Tab-separated table of C-alpha atoms and ligand atoms in Angstrom:
chain	number	residue	atom	x	y	z
A	12	UNK	CA	0.000	0.000	0.000
A	13	UNK	CA	2.970	2.329	0.641
A	14	UNK	CA	4.689	1.352	-2.611
A	15	UNK	CA	5.467	4.328	-4.779
A	16	UNK	CA	5.221	6.809	-1.882
A	17	UNK	CA	8.233	9.082	-1.630
A	18	UNK	CA	9.566	10.832	1.485
A	19	UNK	CA	11.995	13.739	1.262
A	20	UNK	CA	14.135	13.726	4.390
A	21	UNK	CA	15.901	16.978	5.242
A	22	UNK	CA	18.931	16.356	7.475
A	23	UNK	CA	21.249	13.369	7.189
A	24	UNK	CA	22.299	13.115	10.823
A	25	UNK	CA	20.967	10.473	13.203
A	26	UNK	CA	17.276	11.415	13.085
A	27	UNK	CA	17.249	11.593	9.281
A	28	UNK	CA	19.107	8.296	8.909
A	29	UNK	CA	16.741	6.471	11.273
A	30	UNK	CA	13.755	7.841	9.349
A	31	UNK	CA	15.271	6.852	5.983
A	32	UNK	CA	15.997	3.239	6.964
A	33	UNK	CA	12.712	2.649	8.732
A	34	UNK	CA	10.559	4.149	5.971
A	35	UNK	CA	12.365	2.120	3.336
A	36	UNK	CA	11.535	-0.986	5.327
A	37	UNK	CA	7.806	-0.250	5.047
A	38	UNK	CA	8.049	0.203	1.286
A	39	UNK	CA	8.569	3.952	0.904
A	40	UNK	CA	11.122	5.451	-1.438
A	41	UNK	CA	13.325	7.898	0.478
A	42	UNK	CA	15.817	10.617	-0.391
A	43	UNK	CA	17.954	12.182	2.328
A	44	UNK	CA	19.142	15.761	1.711
A	45	UNK	CA	22.044	16.796	3.936
A	46	UNK	CA	23.475	20.306	3.955
A	47	UNK	CA	27.047	19.223	4.782
A	48	UNK	CA	28.973	18.274	1.693
A	49	UNK	CA	31.413	15.861	3.363
A	50	UNK	CA	31.176	13.213	6.054
A	51	UNK	CA	29.409	14.551	9.117
A	52	UNK	CA	31.753	15.418	11.932
A	53	UNK	CA	31.203	13.878	15.330
A	54	UNK	CA	28.826	16.010	17.379
A	55	UNK	CA	30.916	15.642	20.485
A	56	UNK	CA	32.516	12.967	22.483
A	57	UNK	CA	30.370	10.697	24.596
A	58	UNK	CA	26.837	9.542	24.041
A	59	UNK	CA	24.425	8.111	26.584
A	60	UNK	CA	22.686	5.045	25.166
A	61	UNK	CA	19.414	3.249	25.777
A	62	UNK	CA	17.925	-0.129	24.991
A	63	UNK	CA	15.457	1.652	22.688
A	64	UNK	CA	18.333	3.159	20.705
A	65	UNK	CA	19.898	-0.231	20.059
A	66	UNK	CA	16.567	-1.894	19.285
A	67	UNK	CA	15.794	0.800	16.730
A	68	UNK	CA	19.275	0.501	15.204
A	69	UNK	CA	18.688	-3.235	14.853
A	70	UNK	CA	15.318	-2.605	13.239
A	71	UNK	CA	16.932	-0.098	10.859
A	72	UNK	CA	19.349	-2.791	9.687
A	73	UNK	CA	22.420	-1.176	11.267
A	74	UNK	CA	25.380	-3.395	12.139
A	75	UNK	CA	25.678	-3.903	15.909
A	76	UNK	CA	28.022	-5.700	18.273
A	77	UNK	CA	29.186	-5.579	21.881
A	78	UNK	CA	32.017	-3.208	21.008
A	79	UNK	CA	29.455	-0.473	20.466
A	80	UNK	CA	29.372	0.518	24.116
A	81	UNK	CA	31.435	0.676	27.273
A	82	UNK	CA	29.524	-0.921	30.164
A	83	UNK	CA	29.224	1.001	33.430
A	84	UNK	CA	28.151	-0.182	36.862
A	85	UNK	CA	26.726	2.888	38.571
A	86	UNK	CA	27.052	6.483	39.685
A	87	UNK	CA	29.228	8.131	42.328
A	88	UNK	CA	29.046	11.654	43.684
A	89	UNK	CA	32.517	12.939	44.596
A	90	UNK	CA	33.052	15.989	46.787
A	91	UNK	CA	35.840	18.541	46.384
A	92	UNK	CA	38.210	16.309	48.351
A	93	UNK	CA	37.488	13.300	46.139
A	94	UNK	CA	35.479	11.543	48.849
A	95	UNK	CA	32.429	9.527	47.760
A	96	UNK	CA	29.377	11.329	49.181
A	97	UNK	CA	26.841	9.004	47.613
A	98	UNK	CA	26.975	5.938	45.378
A	99	UNK	CA	24.311	4.148	43.434
A	100	UNK	CA	24.401	0.946	41.435
A	101	UNK	CA	22.957	1.157	37.948
A	102	UNK	CA	24.013	-0.851	34.918
A	103	UNK	CA	24.178	1.208	31.751
A	104	UNK	CA	26.583	1.929	28.907
A	105	UNK	CA	28.127	4.788	26.992
A	106	UNK	CA	28.979	5.023	23.332
A	107	UNK	CA	30.033	7.677	20.850
A	108	UNK	CA	28.162	9.602	18.193
A	109	UNK	CA	30.173	8.022	15.381
A	110	UNK	CA	29.500	4.504	16.684
A	111	UNK	CA	25.788	5.129	16.126
A	112	UNK	CA	26.146	7.242	12.993
A	113	UNK	CA	28.444	5.057	10.884
A	114	UNK	CA	26.357	1.842	10.903
A	115	UNK	CA	23.218	3.870	10.155
A	116	UNK	CA	24.946	5.681	7.310
A	117	UNK	CA	26.205	2.368	5.856
A	118	UNK	CA	22.603	1.105	5.834
A	119	UNK	CA	21.605	3.873	3.361
A	120	UNK	CA	22.634	3.574	-0.284
A	121	UNK	CA	24.532	6.392	-1.997
A	122	UNK	CA	21.587	6.801	-4.359
A	123	UNK	CA	19.292	7.664	-1.439
A	124	UNK	CA	21.656	10.166	0.231
A	125	UNK	CA	22.382	13.542	-1.335
A	126	UNK	CA	25.105	15.512	0.431
A	127	UNK	CA	25.688	19.238	-0.038
A	128	UNK	CA	21.961	19.946	-0.394
A	129	UNK	CA	20.826	22.847	1.805
A	130	UNK	CA	17.069	23.188	1.976
A	131	UNK	CA	15.919	26.796	1.676
A	132	UNK	CA	12.140	26.451	1.840
A	133	UNK	CA	9.248	24.070	1.554
A	134	UNK	CA	6.102	24.604	-0.474
A	135	UNK	CA	2.901	22.687	0.306
A	136	UNK	CA	1.174	21.390	-2.800
A	137	UNK	CA	-2.061	19.595	-1.840
A	138	UNK	CA	-1.165	16.086	-0.766
A	139	UNK	CA	2.382	16.615	-2.077
A	140	UNK	CA	5.201	18.828	-0.875
A	141	UNK	CA	7.930	20.599	-2.821
A	142	UNK	CA	11.401	21.282	-1.412
A	143	UNK	CA	13.588	24.096	-2.739
A	144	UNK	CA	17.356	23.912	-2.231
A	145	UNK	CA	20.197	26.410	-2.452
A	146	UNK	CA	21.404	26.600	-6.042
A	147	UNK	CA	17.894	26.124	-7.402
A	148	UNK	CA	17.395	22.344	-7.142
A	149	UNK	CA	13.829	21.234	-6.450
A	150	UNK	CA	12.390	17.914	-5.240
A	151	UNK	CA	8.821	16.772	-4.753
A	152	UNK	CA	7.401	14.031	-2.547
A	153	UNK	CA	4.360	12.745	-0.675
A	154	UNK	CA	5.929	13.691	2.641
A	155	UNK	CA	8.782	15.880	3.872
A	156	UNK	CA	10.477	14.886	7.104
A	157	UNK	CA	12.279	17.747	8.824
A	158	UNK	CA	15.200	16.102	10.622
A	159	UNK	CA	17.267	19.268	10.332
A	160	UNK	CA	18.081	19.778	13.995
A	161	UNK	CA	17.283	22.339	16.676
A	162	UNK	CA	17.650	25.325	14.328
A	163	UNK	CA	15.494	23.602	11.689
A	164	UNK	CA	15.010	25.662	8.515
A	165	UNK	CA	11.704	23.885	7.943
A	166	UNK	CA	10.349	24.675	11.417
A	167	UNK	CA	11.516	28.281	11.227
A	168	UNK	CA	9.537	28.693	8.014
A	169	UNK	CA	6.356	26.933	9.136
A	170	UNK	CA	6.343	27.734	12.879
A	171	UNK	CA	8.422	30.921	13.124
A	172	UNK	CA	7.496	31.608	16.748
A	173	UNK	CA	9.067	28.346	17.944
A	174	UNK	CA	12.756	28.604	18.833
A	175	UNK	CA	15.267	27.079	21.260
A	176	UNK	CA	15.215	28.827	24.656
A	177	UNK	CA	18.506	29.298	26.451
A	178	UNK	CA	18.452	27.446	29.783
A	179	UNK	CA	20.863	29.889	31.465
A	180	UNK	CA	23.881	27.588	31.509
A	181	UNK	CA	26.537	26.190	29.227
A	182	UNK	CA	28.265	22.847	28.895
A	183	UNK	CA	32.027	22.573	28.672
A	184	UNK	CA	33.010	19.140	27.370
A	185	UNK	CA	36.270	17.353	26.813
A	186	UNK	CA	37.881	13.991	26.281
A	187	UNK	CA	41.199	12.315	27.034
A	188	UNK	CA	42.866	8.944	26.557
A	189	UNK	CA	42.296	6.352	29.309
A	190	UNK	CA	46.050	6.066	29.981
A	191	UNK	CA	46.220	9.804	30.800
A	192	UNK	CA	43.473	9.622	33.423
A	193	UNK	CA	44.871	10.001	36.975
A	194	UNK	CA	45.401	6.513	38.502
A	195	UNK	CA	43.084	7.217	41.465
A	196	UNK	CA	40.129	7.650	39.107
A	197	UNK	CA	41.182	4.773	36.864
A	198	UNK	CA	41.332	2.406	39.812
A	199	UNK	CA	38.313	3.504	41.832
A	200	UNK	CA	35.736	5.057	39.530
A	201	UNK	CA	36.530	4.423	35.876
A	202	UNK	CA	33.556	2.118	35.301
A	203	UNK	CA	31.069	4.590	36.781
A	204	UNK	CA	29.689	8.013	36.006
A	205	UNK	CA	31.486	10.296	38.471
A	206	UNK	CA	29.337	13.324	39.362
A	207	UNK	CA	30.440	16.488	41.145
A	208	UNK	CA	28.291	19.367	42.324
A	209	UNK	CA	30.458	22.403	43.066
A	210	UNK	CA	28.279	25.278	44.277
A	211	UNK	CA	25.446	25.754	41.723
A	212	UNK	CA	27.216	23.686	39.057
A	213	UNK	CA	27.244	20.066	37.926
A	214	UNK	CA	29.770	17.870	36.187
A	215	UNK	CA	30.019	14.250	35.202
A	216	UNK	CA	32.792	12.118	33.802
A	217	UNK	CA	32.629	8.640	32.286
A	218	UNK	CA	34.436	6.134	30.072
A	219	UNK	CA	33.560	6.036	26.374
A	220	UNK	CA	34.927	4.002	23.432
A	221	UNK	CA	38.415	5.068	22.348
A	222	UNK	CA	40.192	5.663	19.054
A	223	UNK	CA	38.625	3.534	16.332
A	224	UNK	CA	35.743	2.821	18.742
A	225	UNK	CA	38.014	0.566	20.802
A	226	UNK	CA	36.282	-0.558	24.014
A	227	UNK	CA	39.131	-2.694	25.413
A	228	UNK	CA	40.362	-1.677	28.879
A	229	UNK	CA	43.366	0.575	28.458
A	230	UNK	CA	42.184	1.758	25.039
A	231	UNK	CA	39.058	3.661	26.043
A	232	UNK	CA	38.684	7.383	26.588
A	233	UNK	CA	37.392	9.459	29.456
A	234	UNK	CA	34.787	12.112	28.774
A	235	UNK	CA	33.672	14.971	30.999
A	236	UNK	CA	30.866	17.461	30.747
A	237	UNK	CA	30.686	20.448	33.085
A	238	UNK	CA	27.534	22.575	33.319
A	239	UNK	CA	28.067	26.175	34.456
A	240	UNK	CA	25.540	29.005	34.754
A	241	UNK	CA	26.160	31.990	32.439
A	242	UNK	CA	23.715	34.838	31.876
A	243	UNK	CA	23.059	35.943	28.290
A	244	UNK	CA	25.794	38.621	28.408
A	245	UNK	CA	28.301	36.069	29.705
A	246	UNK	CA	27.194	33.589	27.032
A	247	UNK	CA	27.817	36.204	24.381
A	248	UNK	CA	31.325	36.724	25.724
A	249	UNK	CA	32.011	32.986	25.780
A	250	UNK	CA	30.911	32.569	22.145
A	251	UNK	CA	32.944	35.525	20.833
A	252	UNK	CA	36.311	34.736	19.268
A	253	UNK	CA	39.637	36.587	19.571
A	254	UNK	CA	38.718	38.776	16.565
A	255	UNK	CA	35.510	39.908	18.268
A	256	UNK	CA	33.294	37.775	16.002
A	257	UNK	CA	30.233	36.449	17.819
A	258	UNK	CA	29.180	32.890	16.900
A	259	UNK	CA	25.702	32.540	18.412
A	260	UNK	CA	25.009	29.870	21.034
A	261	UNK	CA	28.074	27.746	20.367
A	262	UNK	CA	31.509	28.389	18.900
A	263	UNK	CA	33.833	26.221	16.791
A	264	UNK	CA	36.242	24.739	19.371
A	265	UNK	CA	39.487	26.149	17.859
A	266	UNK	CA	38.005	29.660	18.115
A	267	UNK	CA	37.361	29.508	21.870
A	268	UNK	CA	39.604	32.217	23.319
A	269	UNK	CA	42.644	30.705	25.118
A	270	UNK	CA	42.043	32.853	28.200
A	271	UNK	CA	38.616	31.223	28.652
A	272	UNK	CA	40.194	27.781	28.565
A	273	UNK	CA	42.836	28.879	31.072
A	274	UNK	CA	40.048	30.251	33.297
A	275	UNK	CA	38.027	27.022	33.384
A	276	UNK	CA	41.154	25.056	34.233
A	277	UNK	CA	41.874	27.483	37.080
A	278	UNK	CA	38.269	27.265	38.309
A	279	UNK	CA	38.364	23.478	38.093
A	280	UNK	CA	41.390	23.396	40.389
A	281	UNK	CA	39.396	25.352	42.994
A	282	UNK	CA	36.097	23.489	42.678
A	283	UNK	CA	36.815	19.840	41.955
A	284	UNK	CA	38.618	16.967	43.545
A	285	UNK	CA	42.264	17.219	42.403
A	286	UNK	CA	42.011	14.139	40.150
A	287	UNK	CA	38.921	15.443	38.361
A	288	UNK	CA	40.508	18.888	38.071
A	289	UNK	CA	43.494	17.148	36.463
A	290	UNK	CA	41.192	15.597	33.850
A	291	UNK	CA	39.948	19.059	32.899
A	292	UNK	CA	43.458	20.532	33.056
A	293	UNK	CA	44.794	17.867	30.660
A	294	UNK	CA	42.078	18.456	28.057
A	295	UNK	CA	43.675	20.352	25.205
A	296	UNK	CA	40.606	21.372	23.248
A	297	UNK	CA	37.369	21.641	25.229
A	298	UNK	CA	34.037	22.131	23.447
A	299	UNK	CA	31.513	24.753	24.517
A	300	UNK	CA	27.782	24.792	23.931
A	301	UNK	CA	24.765	26.642	25.336
A	302	UNK	CA	22.070	24.410	26.795
A	303	UNK	CA	18.579	24.998	25.414
A	304	UNK	CA	15.030	23.670	25.588
A	305	UNK	CA	12.815	23.474	22.549
A	306	UNK	CA	9.187	22.434	22.369
A	307	UNK	CA	7.190	22.518	19.203
A	308	UNK	CA	3.403	22.718	19.729
A	309	UNK	CA	2.825	20.895	16.430
A	310	UNK	CA	4.753	18.160	14.676
A	311	UNK	CA	2.695	17.874	11.518
A	312	UNK	CA	1.893	20.748	9.178
A	313	UNK	CA	0.136	19.325	6.136
A	314	UNK	CA	2.561	16.836	4.644
A	315	UNK	CA	5.533	18.111	6.639
A	316	UNK	CA	6.616	16.217	9.773
A	317	UNK	CA	9.073	17.416	12.432
A	318	UNK	CA	11.343	14.763	13.976
A	319	UNK	CA	14.290	14.590	16.411
A	320	UNK	CA	15.787	17.897	17.579
A	321	UNK	CA	13.718	19.815	15.006
A	322	UNK	CA	10.680	18.865	17.120
A	323	UNK	CA	11.918	18.828	20.735
A	324	UNK	CA	15.266	19.432	22.382
A	325	UNK	CA	15.646	18.119	25.913
A	326	UNK	CA	18.629	19.125	28.022
A	327	UNK	CA	21.501	16.634	27.784
A	328	UNK	CA	20.894	15.407	31.378
A	329	UNK	CA	18.309	13.032	29.903
A	330	UNK	CA	21.126	11.484	27.793
A	331	UNK	CA	18.494	10.378	25.298
A	332	UNK	CA	18.207	12.956	22.482
A	333	UNK	CA	19.399	10.402	19.953
A	334	UNK	CA	17.093	7.749	21.392
A	335	UNK	CA	14.209	10.193	21.088
A	336	UNK	CA	15.058	10.815	17.419
A	337	UNK	CA	15.158	7.022	16.876
A	338	UNK	CA	11.810	6.540	18.600
A	339	UNK	CA	10.272	9.417	16.605
A	340	UNK	CA	11.347	7.684	13.389
A	341	UNK	CA	10.045	4.312	14.589
A	342	UNK	CA	6.686	5.830	15.570
A	343	UNK	CA	6.380	7.486	12.161
A	344	UNK	CA	7.144	4.241	10.347
A	345	UNK	CA	4.677	2.347	12.558
A	346	UNK	CA	1.947	4.897	11.889
A	347	UNK	CA	2.507	4.869	8.123
A	348	UNK	CA	3.031	1.106	7.669
A	349	UNK	CA	0.362	-0.306	5.369
A	350	UNK	CA	-1.737	2.842	5.800
A	351	UNK	CA	-3.582	4.414	2.858
A	352	UNK	CA	-4.744	7.381	4.960
A	353	UNK	CA	-1.445	9.243	5.301
A	354	UNK	CA	-2.990	12.238	7.044
A	355	UNK	CA	-4.617	9.979	9.652
A	356	UNK	CA	-1.267	8.242	10.211
A	357	UNK	CA	0.501	11.578	10.658
A	358	UNK	CA	-2.117	12.678	13.201
A	359	UNK	CA	-1.412	9.520	15.232
A	360	UNK	CA	2.329	10.170	15.035
A	361	UNK	CA	1.827	13.724	16.241
A	362	UNK	CA	-0.319	12.718	19.241
A	363	UNK	CA	2.145	10.102	20.425
A	364	UNK	CA	5.350	12.098	19.940
A	365	UNK	CA	4.003	15.381	21.334
A	366	UNK	CA	3.334	13.581	24.588
A	367	UNK	CA	6.773	11.945	24.713
A	368	UNK	CA	8.546	15.158	23.686
A	369	UNK	CA	6.820	17.261	26.346
A	370	UNK	CA	7.602	14.725	29.046
A	371	UNK	CA	11.280	14.365	28.189
A	372	UNK	CA	11.838	18.140	27.922
A	373	UNK	CA	10.145	18.617	31.314
A	374	UNK	CA	12.387	15.958	32.836
A	375	UNK	CA	15.536	17.555	31.419
A	376	UNK	CA	14.474	20.848	32.966
A	377	UNK	CA	13.883	19.190	36.348
A	378	UNK	CA	17.319	17.564	36.307
A	379	UNK	CA	18.859	20.985	35.630
A	380	UNK	CA	17.044	22.774	38.479
A	381	UNK	CA	20.170	23.252	40.592
A	382	UNK	CA	21.837	25.153	37.739
A	383	UNK	CA	19.346	28.035	37.808
A	384	UNK	CA	21.549	30.270	39.967
A	385	UNK	CA	19.020	30.535	42.829
A	386	UNK	CA	20.314	30.230	46.372
A	387	UNK	CA	17.567	28.447	48.333
A	388	UNK	CA	17.836	26.572	51.603
A	389	UNK	CA	16.079	23.187	51.738
A	390	UNK	CA	13.387	24.789	53.938
A	391	UNK	CA	12.446	27.015	50.973
A	392	UNK	CA	12.163	24.180	48.455
A	393	UNK	CA	8.866	23.407	46.749
A	394	UNK	CA	8.015	21.094	43.831
A	395	UNK	CA	10.986	20.491	41.540
A	396	UNK	CA	13.342	22.104	44.067
A	397	UNK	CA	13.763	18.532	45.326
A	398	UNK	CA	16.181	18.268	42.362
A	399	UNK	CA	18.522	20.696	44.102
A	400	UNK	CA	19.572	17.641	46.091
A	401	UNK	CA	22.231	15.833	44.031
A	402	UNK	CA	20.943	12.485	45.342
A	403	UNK	CA	17.674	13.158	43.568
A	404	UNK	CA	19.542	14.067	40.357
A	405	UNK	CA	21.450	10.789	40.504
A	406	UNK	CA	18.282	8.809	41.234
A	407	UNK	CA	16.436	10.163	38.175
A	408	UNK	CA	19.407	10.886	35.890
A	409	UNK	CA	18.627	10.028	32.256
A	410	UNK	CA	14.933	9.487	31.672
A	411	UNK	CA	14.276	6.146	33.395
A	412	UNK	CA	10.488	6.611	33.243
A	413	UNK	CA	10.633	6.979	29.440
A	414	UNK	CA	13.537	4.830	28.196
A	415	UNK	CA	15.578	1.899	29.517
A	416	UNK	CA	19.286	1.717	30.299
A	417	UNK	CA	21.354	-0.288	27.848
A	418	UNK	CA	23.299	-3.239	29.199
A	419	UNK	CA	25.893	-5.390	27.428
A	420	UNK	CA	23.262	-8.165	27.275
A	421	UNK	CA	21.079	-6.051	24.971
A	422	UNK	CA	23.902	-5.963	22.427
A	423	UNK	CA	24.247	-9.726	22.222
A	424	UNK	CA	20.706	-10.664	21.163
B	574	FAD	C1	26.149	18.738	25.116
B	574	FAD	C2	25.235	17.718	24.532
B	574	FAD	C3	25.318	16.388	24.952
B	574	FAD	C4	24.424	15.433	24.444
B	574	FAD	N1	24.512	14.156	24.901
B	574	FAD	C5	23.638	13.231	24.428
B	574	FAD	C6	23.687	11.882	24.900
B	574	FAD	O1	24.507	11.520	25.749
B	574	FAD	N2	22.800	10.980	24.394
B	574	FAD	C7	21.884	11.336	23.454
B	574	FAD	O2	21.092	10.484	23.023
B	574	FAD	N3	21.807	12.614	22.987
B	574	FAD	C8	22.651	13.558	23.450
B	574	FAD	N4	22.576	14.838	22.988
B	574	FAD	C9	21.507	15.182	22.033
B	574	FAD	C10	21.780	14.729	20.605
B	574	FAD	O3	23.034	15.225	20.156
B	574	FAD	C11	20.661	15.212	19.659
B	574	FAD	O4	19.410	14.941	20.251
B	574	FAD	C12	20.718	14.517	18.317
B	574	FAD	O5	21.933	14.823	17.650
B	574	FAD	C13	19.544	14.956	17.419
B	574	FAD	O6	19.678	14.416	16.147
B	574	FAD	P1	18.930	15.058	14.906
B	574	FAD	O7	19.254	14.167	13.745
B	574	FAD	O8	17.503	15.323	15.239
B	574	FAD	O9	19.588	16.492	14.709
B	574	FAD	P2	21.103	16.889	14.372
B	574	FAD	O10	22.044	15.858	14.842
B	574	FAD	O11	21.273	18.282	14.848
B	574	FAD	O12	21.154	16.871	12.788
B	574	FAD	C14	20.525	17.802	11.956
B	574	FAD	C15	21.114	17.620	10.540
B	574	FAD	O13	20.391	18.448	9.640
B	574	FAD	C16	21.321	19.086	8.766
B	574	FAD	N5	20.677	20.320	8.315
B	574	FAD	C17	20.386	21.408	9.071
B	574	FAD	N6	19.783	22.338	8.315
B	574	FAD	C18	19.663	21.816	7.057
B	574	FAD	C19	19.122	22.304	5.833
B	574	FAD	N7	18.579	23.516	5.750
B	574	FAD	N8	19.172	21.500	4.742
B	574	FAD	C20	19.725	20.246	4.810
B	574	FAD	N9	20.269	19.758	5.955
B	574	FAD	C21	20.240	20.530	7.057
B	574	FAD	C22	22.545	19.336	9.632
B	574	FAD	O14	23.724	19.509	8.864
B	574	FAD	C23	22.579	18.049	10.459
B	574	FAD	O15	23.331	17.030	9.828
B	574	FAD	C24	23.445	15.810	23.475
B	574	FAD	C25	23.380	17.138	23.037
B	574	FAD	C26	24.257	18.086	23.563
B	574	FAD	C27	24.135	19.509	23.114
């Protein structure tokens, strides 16, 4: 029934690739249009995983094996002296962006993937949709899937009032080789997520696959992410390069001003346990990104569908943005499978994914409560202020009410 239907997919990152594979499997013809001309660069270092992510990769026909993830056994909260304040067992696993991207990309034929195609605008045309690209190219399909990320060109055209909202804090991230990690961390905490909560801030560090996605002990890497409040003026300063050029809400890593990198290393020495401070000090090229929330009130506009970060962006504390994009794609394929009434199928997709998106964004916000710069004593706490207690953050870290932790067992099946 879906034979002959054609989906135009804008964005060839993880959300677009999941959508392409899963729609092909229900009989649709797909074409992915990706703005970047070359191979997509890694979007960062570590990646939280879920069972849903792996199940959807399997369903998409992506190659999988146990080397995809580094298993972890739990969480620890370390104070500024390096003492364990709180520990919690929890089996889960970390991976990397490329370890998810490459198998998905391999599952899509060259004929279905068009790189260097920047969408400029979409044009509804009854039960068809026309896409216009830079340089004048045009494509037409039965459906257009906007998987073009948080700054989605498609969403900005069709829902111009919807935009990412700055959460009031930034993430500094970095990575180093396992052998360079201070021995005290390697011996005591390397298989866990190590959290720290210096006054009004939050950081976590964890093992991830190493060079060439190597997960053998000794060959892995160690990844940290440090959330720090910054008002909008401070954010502007952080994202301005040495020539005074302002880069928006993130900045290409080599353009981060050296004095800012020196400053975070100095601050780390004052705020973290010495071994964690050493991890930050030894990171040559940290990455910097503003944290945002995005909620779209609609996911379907005629024959245009929003998916992944184009639809909802939850704060990274949920560690499940990629899983959400995978589940969006799976829900779309399920709704469309064998369905003659495409509009009815899209309405079902929208109902289901609006609910999930709202819940995961709300949870990300809750987990970030202690980063809002307010100084409240526990006696003043109400509602989500319970998340000012790091124990509560650790208990609900990720989105355990919405997705499941990945264990090594899930990779064997
Ligand atoms: C600091 C940080 C840490 C994170 N950690 C995790 C984690 O641990 N686990 C996790 O699951 N998620 C994590 N995420 C979230 C995750 O990175 C995103 O949810 C995920 O990348 C969304 O995928 P996407 O395909 O929807 O969008 P994107 O990956 O943003 O891809 C959008 C694609 O569209 C292309 N594009 C854009 N505009 C156009 C256009 N006009 N025409 C054609 N192509 C276009 C872009 O080039 C890009 O390839 C994290 C995010 C951040 C910021």
